[in-house]
JSON list of C-alpha atoms in Angstrom, two decimals:
[
{"chain": "A", "resi": 1, "resn": "MET", "atom": "CA", "xyz": [-49.51, -64.10, 19.47]},
{"chain": "A", "resi": 2, "resn": "GLU", "atom": "CA", "xyz": [-48.82, -63.58, 23.12]},
{"chain": "A", "resi": 3, "resn": "PHE", "atom": "CA", "xyz": [-45.43, -64.25, 24.70]},
{"chain": "A", "resi": 4, "resn": "GLY", "atom": "CA", "xyz": [-45.17, -67.84, 25.87]},
{"chain": "A", "resi": 5, "resn": "GLU", "atom": "CA", "xyz": [-48.07, -69.00, 23.70]},
{"chain": "A", "resi": 6, "resn": "SER", "atom": "CA", "xyz": [-47.37, -71.63, 21.04]},
{"chain": "A", "resi": 7, "resn": "GLU", "atom": "CA", "xyz": [-49.08, -71.15, 17.70]},
{"chain": "A", "resi": 8, "resn": "CYS", "atom": "CA", "xyz": [-49.04, -72.63, 14.20]},
{"chain": "A", "resi": 9, "resn": "PHE", "atom": "CA", "xyz": [-50.73, -71.43, 11.00]},
{"chain": "A", "resi": 10, "resn": "LEU", "atom": "CA", "xyz": [-51.33, -73.29, 7.74]},
{"chain": "A", "resi": 11, "resn": "ILE", "atom": "CA", "xyz": [-51.62, -70.60, 5.07]},
{"chain": "A", "resi": 12, "resn": "ASN", "atom": "CA", "xyz": [-53.10, -71.45, 1.67]},
{"chain": "A", "resi": 13, "resn": "SER", "atom": "CA", "xyz": [-53.95, -68.00, 0.28]},
{"chain": "A", "resi": 14, "resn": "LYS", "atom": "CA", "xyz": [-52.67, -64.43, 0.17]},
{"chain": "A", "resi": 15, "resn": "SER", "atom": "CA", "xyz": [-55.68, -63.27, 2.22]},
{"chain": "A", "resi": 16, "resn": "GLU", "atom": "CA", "xyz": [-54.86, -65.82, 4.97]},
{"chain": "A", "resi": 17, "resn": "PHE", "atom": "CA", "xyz": [-51.25, -64.60, 4.90]},
{"chain": "A", "resi": 18, "resn": "LYS", "atom": "CA", "xyz": [-52.31, -60.97, 5.32]},
{"chain": "A", "resi": 19, "resn": "ALA", "atom": "CA", "xyz": [-54.66, -61.95, 8.16]},
{"chain": "A", "resi": 20, "resn": "VAL", "atom": "CA", "xyz": [-51.80, -63.27, 10.34]},
{"chain": "A", "resi": 21, "resn": "VAL", "atom": "CA", "xyz": [-49.48, -60.28, 9.79]},
{"chain": "A", "resi": 22, "resn": "THR", "atom": "CA", "xyz": [-49.44, -57.87, 12.72]},
{"chain": "A", "resi": 23, "resn": "ASP", "atom": "CA", "xyz": [-51.17, -54.54, 12.09]},
{"chain": "A", "resi": 24, "resn": "GLY", "atom": "CA", "xyz": [-48.72, -51.77, 11.31]},
{"chain": "A", "resi": 25, "resn": "VAL", "atom": "CA", "xyz": [-46.12, -54.00, 9.59]},
{"chain": "A", "resi": 26, "resn": "GLU", "atom": "CA", "xyz": [-44.93, -51.99, 6.60]},
{"chain": "A", "resi": 27, "resn": "VAL", "atom": "CA", "xyz": [-42.70, -54.64, 5.00]},
{"chain": "A", "resi": 28, "resn": "PRO", "atom": "CA", "xyz": [-44.17, -56.12, 1.80]},
{"chain": "A", "resi": 29, "resn": "LEU", "atom": "CA", "xyz": [-45.14, -59.78, 2.06]},
{"chain": "A", "resi": 30, "resn": "PRO", "atom": "CA", "xyz": [-43.15, -62.29, 0.00]},
{"chain": "A", "resi": 31, "resn": "ASP", "atom": "CA", "xyz": [-44.78, -63.15, -3.33]},
{"chain": "A", "resi": 32, "resn": "ILE", "atom": "CA", "xyz": [-45.85, -66.79, -2.89]},
{"chain": "A", "resi": 33, "resn": "ASP", "atom": "CA", "xyz": [-47.81, -68.72, -5.53]},
{"chain": "A", "resi": 34, "resn": "PHE", "atom": "CA", "xyz": [-50.50, -70.17, -3.25]},
{"chain": "A", "resi": 35, "resn": "LYS", "atom": "CA", "xyz": [-51.90, -72.23, -6.15]},
{"chain": "A", "resi": 36, "resn": "LYS", "atom": "CA", "xyz": [-48.73, -74.36, -5.93]},
{"chain": "A", "resi": 37, "resn": "TYR", "atom": "CA", "xyz": [-47.52, -73.87, -2.35]},
{"chain": "A", "resi": 38, "resn": "SER", "atom": "CA", "xyz": [-48.65, -73.73, 1.27]},
{"chain": "A", "resi": 39, "resn": "LEU", "atom": "CA", "xyz": [-46.86, -71.81, 4.00]},
{"chain": "A", "resi": 40, "resn": "ILE", "atom": "CA", "xyz": [-46.64, -73.01, 7.58]},
{"chain": "A", "resi": 41, "resn": "ILE", "atom": "CA", "xyz": [-45.46, -70.48, 10.15]},
{"chain": "A", "resi": 42, "resn": "GLY", "atom": "CA", "xyz": [-45.50, -70.49, 13.91]},
{"chain": "A", "resi": 43, "resn": "LYS", "atom": "CA", "xyz": [-43.64, -70.49, 17.17]},
{"chain": "A", "resi": 44, "resn": "CYS", "atom": "CA", "xyz": [-43.15, -72.76, 20.13]},
{"chain": "A", "resi": 45, "resn": "THR", "atom": "CA", "xyz": [-42.00, -71.87, 23.61]},
{"chain": "A", "resi": 46, "resn": "LEU", "atom": "CA", "xyz": [-39.26, -73.72, 25.49]},
{"chain": "A", "resi": 47, "resn": "GLY", "atom": "CA", "xyz": [-37.76, -73.23, 28.94]},
{"chain": "A", "resi": 48, "resn": "ASP", "atom": "CA", "xyz": [-34.44, -71.74, 27.82]},
{"chain": "A", "resi": 49, "resn": "PRO", "atom": "CA", "xyz": [-32.54, -70.70, 24.65]},
{"chain": "A", "resi": 50, "resn": "GLY", "atom": "CA", "xyz": [-30.42, -73.89, 24.51]},
{"chain": "A", "resi": 51, "resn": "TYR", "atom": "CA", "xyz": [-32.17, -75.57, 21.55]},
{"chain": "A", "resi": 52, "resn": "VAL", "atom": "CA", "xyz": [-31.89, -75.62, 17.77]},
{"chain": "A", "resi": 53, "resn": "LEU", "atom": "CA", "xyz": [-34.44, -76.82, 15.22]},
{"chain": "A", "resi": 54, "resn": "ASP", "atom": "CA", "xyz": [-32.96, -79.88, 13.47]},
{"chain": "A", "resi": 55, "resn": "GLU", "atom": "CA", "xyz": [-35.84, -81.18, 11.36]},
{"chain": "A", "resi": 56, "resn": "GLN", "atom": "CA", "xyz": [-39.26, -80.12, 10.19]},
{"chain": "A", "resi": 57, "resn": "ALA", "atom": "CA", "xyz": [-41.70, -82.18, 8.08]},
{"chain": "A", "resi": 58, "resn": "VAL", "atom": "CA", "xyz": [-45.42, -82.44, 7.34]},
{"chain": "A", "resi": 59, "resn": "HIS", "atom": "CA", "xyz": [-47.20, -85.80, 7.17]},
{"chain": "A", "resi": 60, "resn": "THR", "atom": "CA", "xyz": [-50.79, -86.29, 6.00]},
{"chain": "A", "resi": 61, "resn": "GLU", "atom": "CA", "xyz": [-52.59, -88.87, 8.12]},
{"chain": "A", "resi": 62, "resn": "GLY", "atom": "CA", "xyz": [-56.13, -89.53, 6.89]},
{"chain": "A", "resi": 63, "resn": "ASP", "atom": "CA", "xyz": [-58.33, -86.58, 7.86]},
{"chain": "A", "resi": 64, "resn": "HIS", "atom": "CA", "xyz": [-55.58, -84.48, 9.48]},
{"chain": "A", "resi": 65, "resn": "MET", "atom": "CA", "xyz": [-51.93, -83.51, 9.08]},
{"chain": "A", "resi": 66, "resn": "LYS", "atom": "CA", "xyz": [-49.04, -83.55, 11.50]},
{"chain": "A", "resi": 67, "resn": "LEU", "atom": "CA", "xyz": [-46.17, -81.05, 11.56]},
{"chain": "A", "resi": 68, "resn": "GLN", "atom": "CA", "xyz": [-43.16, -82.81, 13.06]},
{"chain": "A", "resi": 69, "resn": "LEU", "atom": "CA", "xyz": [-40.67, -80.41, 14.70]},
{"chain": "A", "resi": 70, "resn": "GLN", "atom": "CA", "xyz": [-37.48, -81.89, 16.10]},
{"chain": "A", "resi": 71, "resn": "TYR", "atom": "CA", "xyz": [-35.38, -79.70, 18.37]},
{"chain": "A", "resi": 72, "resn": "ARG", "atom": "CA", "xyz": [-31.94, -80.70, 19.58]},
{"chain": "A", "resi": 73, "resn": "ARG", "atom": "CA", "xyz": [-30.63, -79.71, 23.01]},
{"chain": "A", "resi": 74, "resn": "LEU", "atom": "CA", "xyz": [-27.31, -77.89, 22.73]},
{"chain": "A", "resi": 75, "resn": "ASP", "atom": "CA", "xyz": [-24.38, -78.65, 25.01]},
{"chain": "A", "resi": 76, "resn": "GLY", "atom": "CA", "xyz": [-23.54, -76.18, 27.72]},
{"chain": "A", "resi": 77, "resn": "PHE", "atom": "CA", "xyz": [-25.36, -74.05, 30.24]},
{"chain": "A", "resi": 78, "resn": "PHE", "atom": "CA", "xyz": [-28.12, -71.59, 29.40]},
{"chain": "A", "resi": 79, "resn": "PRO", "atom": "CA", "xyz": [-30.06, -69.05, 31.44]},
{"chain": "A", "resi": 80, "resn": "CYS", "atom": "CA", "xyz": [-33.44, -70.21, 32.65]},
{"chain": "A", "resi": 81, "resn": "VAL", "atom": "CA", "xyz": [-35.37, -67.81, 30.42]},
{"chain": "A", "resi": 82, "resn": "VAL", "atom": "CA", "xyz": [-38.55, -68.85, 28.64]},
{"chain": "A", "resi": 83, "resn": "THR", "atom": "CA", "xyz": [-37.70, -68.50, 24.95]},
{"chain": "A", "resi": 84, "resn": "ASP", "atom": "CA", "xyz": [-39.84, -68.37, 21.81]},
{"chain": "A", "resi": 85, "resn": "PHE", "atom": "CA", "xyz": [-38.56, -70.32, 18.79]},
{"chain": "A", "resi": 86, "resn": "TYR", "atom": "CA", "xyz": [-40.03, -69.33, 15.43]},
{"chain": "A", "resi": 87, "resn": "PHE", "atom": "CA", "xyz": [-40.34, -71.73, 12.50]},
{"chain": "A", "resi": 88, "resn": "TRP", "atom": "CA", "xyz": [-41.62, -71.64, 8.95]},
{"chain": "A", "resi": 89, "resn": "GLY", "atom": "CA", "xyz": [-41.69, -73.83, 5.87]},
{"chain": "A", "resi": 90, "resn": "LEU", "atom": "CA", "xyz": [-42.90, -73.60, 2.28]},
{"chain": "A", "resi": 91, "resn": "TYR", "atom": "CA", "xyz": [-44.44, -76.88, 1.06]},
{"chain": "A", "resi": 92, "resn": "GLN", "atom": "CA", "xyz": [-46.06, -78.23, -2.09]},
{"chain": "A", "resi": 93, "resn": "LYS", "atom": "CA", "xyz": [-49.76, -77.35, -1.83]},
{"chain": "A", "resi": 94, "resn": "LEU", "atom": "CA", "xyz": [-51.26, -78.95, 1.29]},
{"chain": "A", "resi": 95, "resn": "PRO", "atom": "CA", "xyz": [-54.95, -79.74, 1.81]},
{"chain": "A", "resi": 96, "resn": "ASP", "atom": "CA", "xyz": [-57.07, -77.66, 4.17]},
{"chain": "A", "resi": 97, "resn": "LEU", "atom": "CA", "xyz": [-57.04, -80.23, 6.97]},
{"chain": "A", "resi": 98, "resn": "PRO", "atom": "CA", "xyz": [-56.58, -79.78, 10.72]},
{"chain": "A", "resi": 99, "resn": "LEU", "atom": "CA", "xyz": [-52.87, -79.44, 11.52]},
{"chain": "A", "resi": 100, "resn": "GLU", "atom": "CA", "xyz": [-51.42, -80.97, 14.67]},
{"chain": "A", "resi": 101, "resn": "VAL", "atom": "CA", "xyz": [-47.92, -80.05, 15.86]},
{"chain": "A", "resi": 102, "resn": "ASP", "atom": "CA", "xyz": [-45.72, -82.80, 17.29]},
{"chain": "A", "resi": 103, "resn": "LEU", "atom": "CA", "xyz": [-42.70, -81.37, 19.13]},
{"chain": "A", "resi": 104, "resn": "ASP", "atom": "CA", "xyz": [-39.79, -83.72, 19.86]},
{"chain": "A", "resi": 105, "resn": "ILE", "atom": "CA", "xyz": [-36.67, -82.78, 21.78]},
{"chain": "A", "resi": 106, "resn": "ILE", "atom": "CA", "xyz": [-33.58, -84.94, 21.35]}
]
């Protein structure tokens, strides 16, 4: 992933997991039972570091799914620096449907 580019992956197998790991990473991957679970990983880019992820949930809606990410704006002043925020979640097995990300800031 490039800096400033938002991305989200629905991972339902060990081969899909390996495919999104950067070449040269020597750390062993976590042992996830992909028969029972799905992994969602990704990042979103916001205008400064003054946010925190409050909630994350997946909803199936007919022929697609929606990942709901809710970020909360922190009090105070923050430098105007484009900042990547990484997220992940392990869910009961999800279907292989298109995944849309809905980002809310409160």
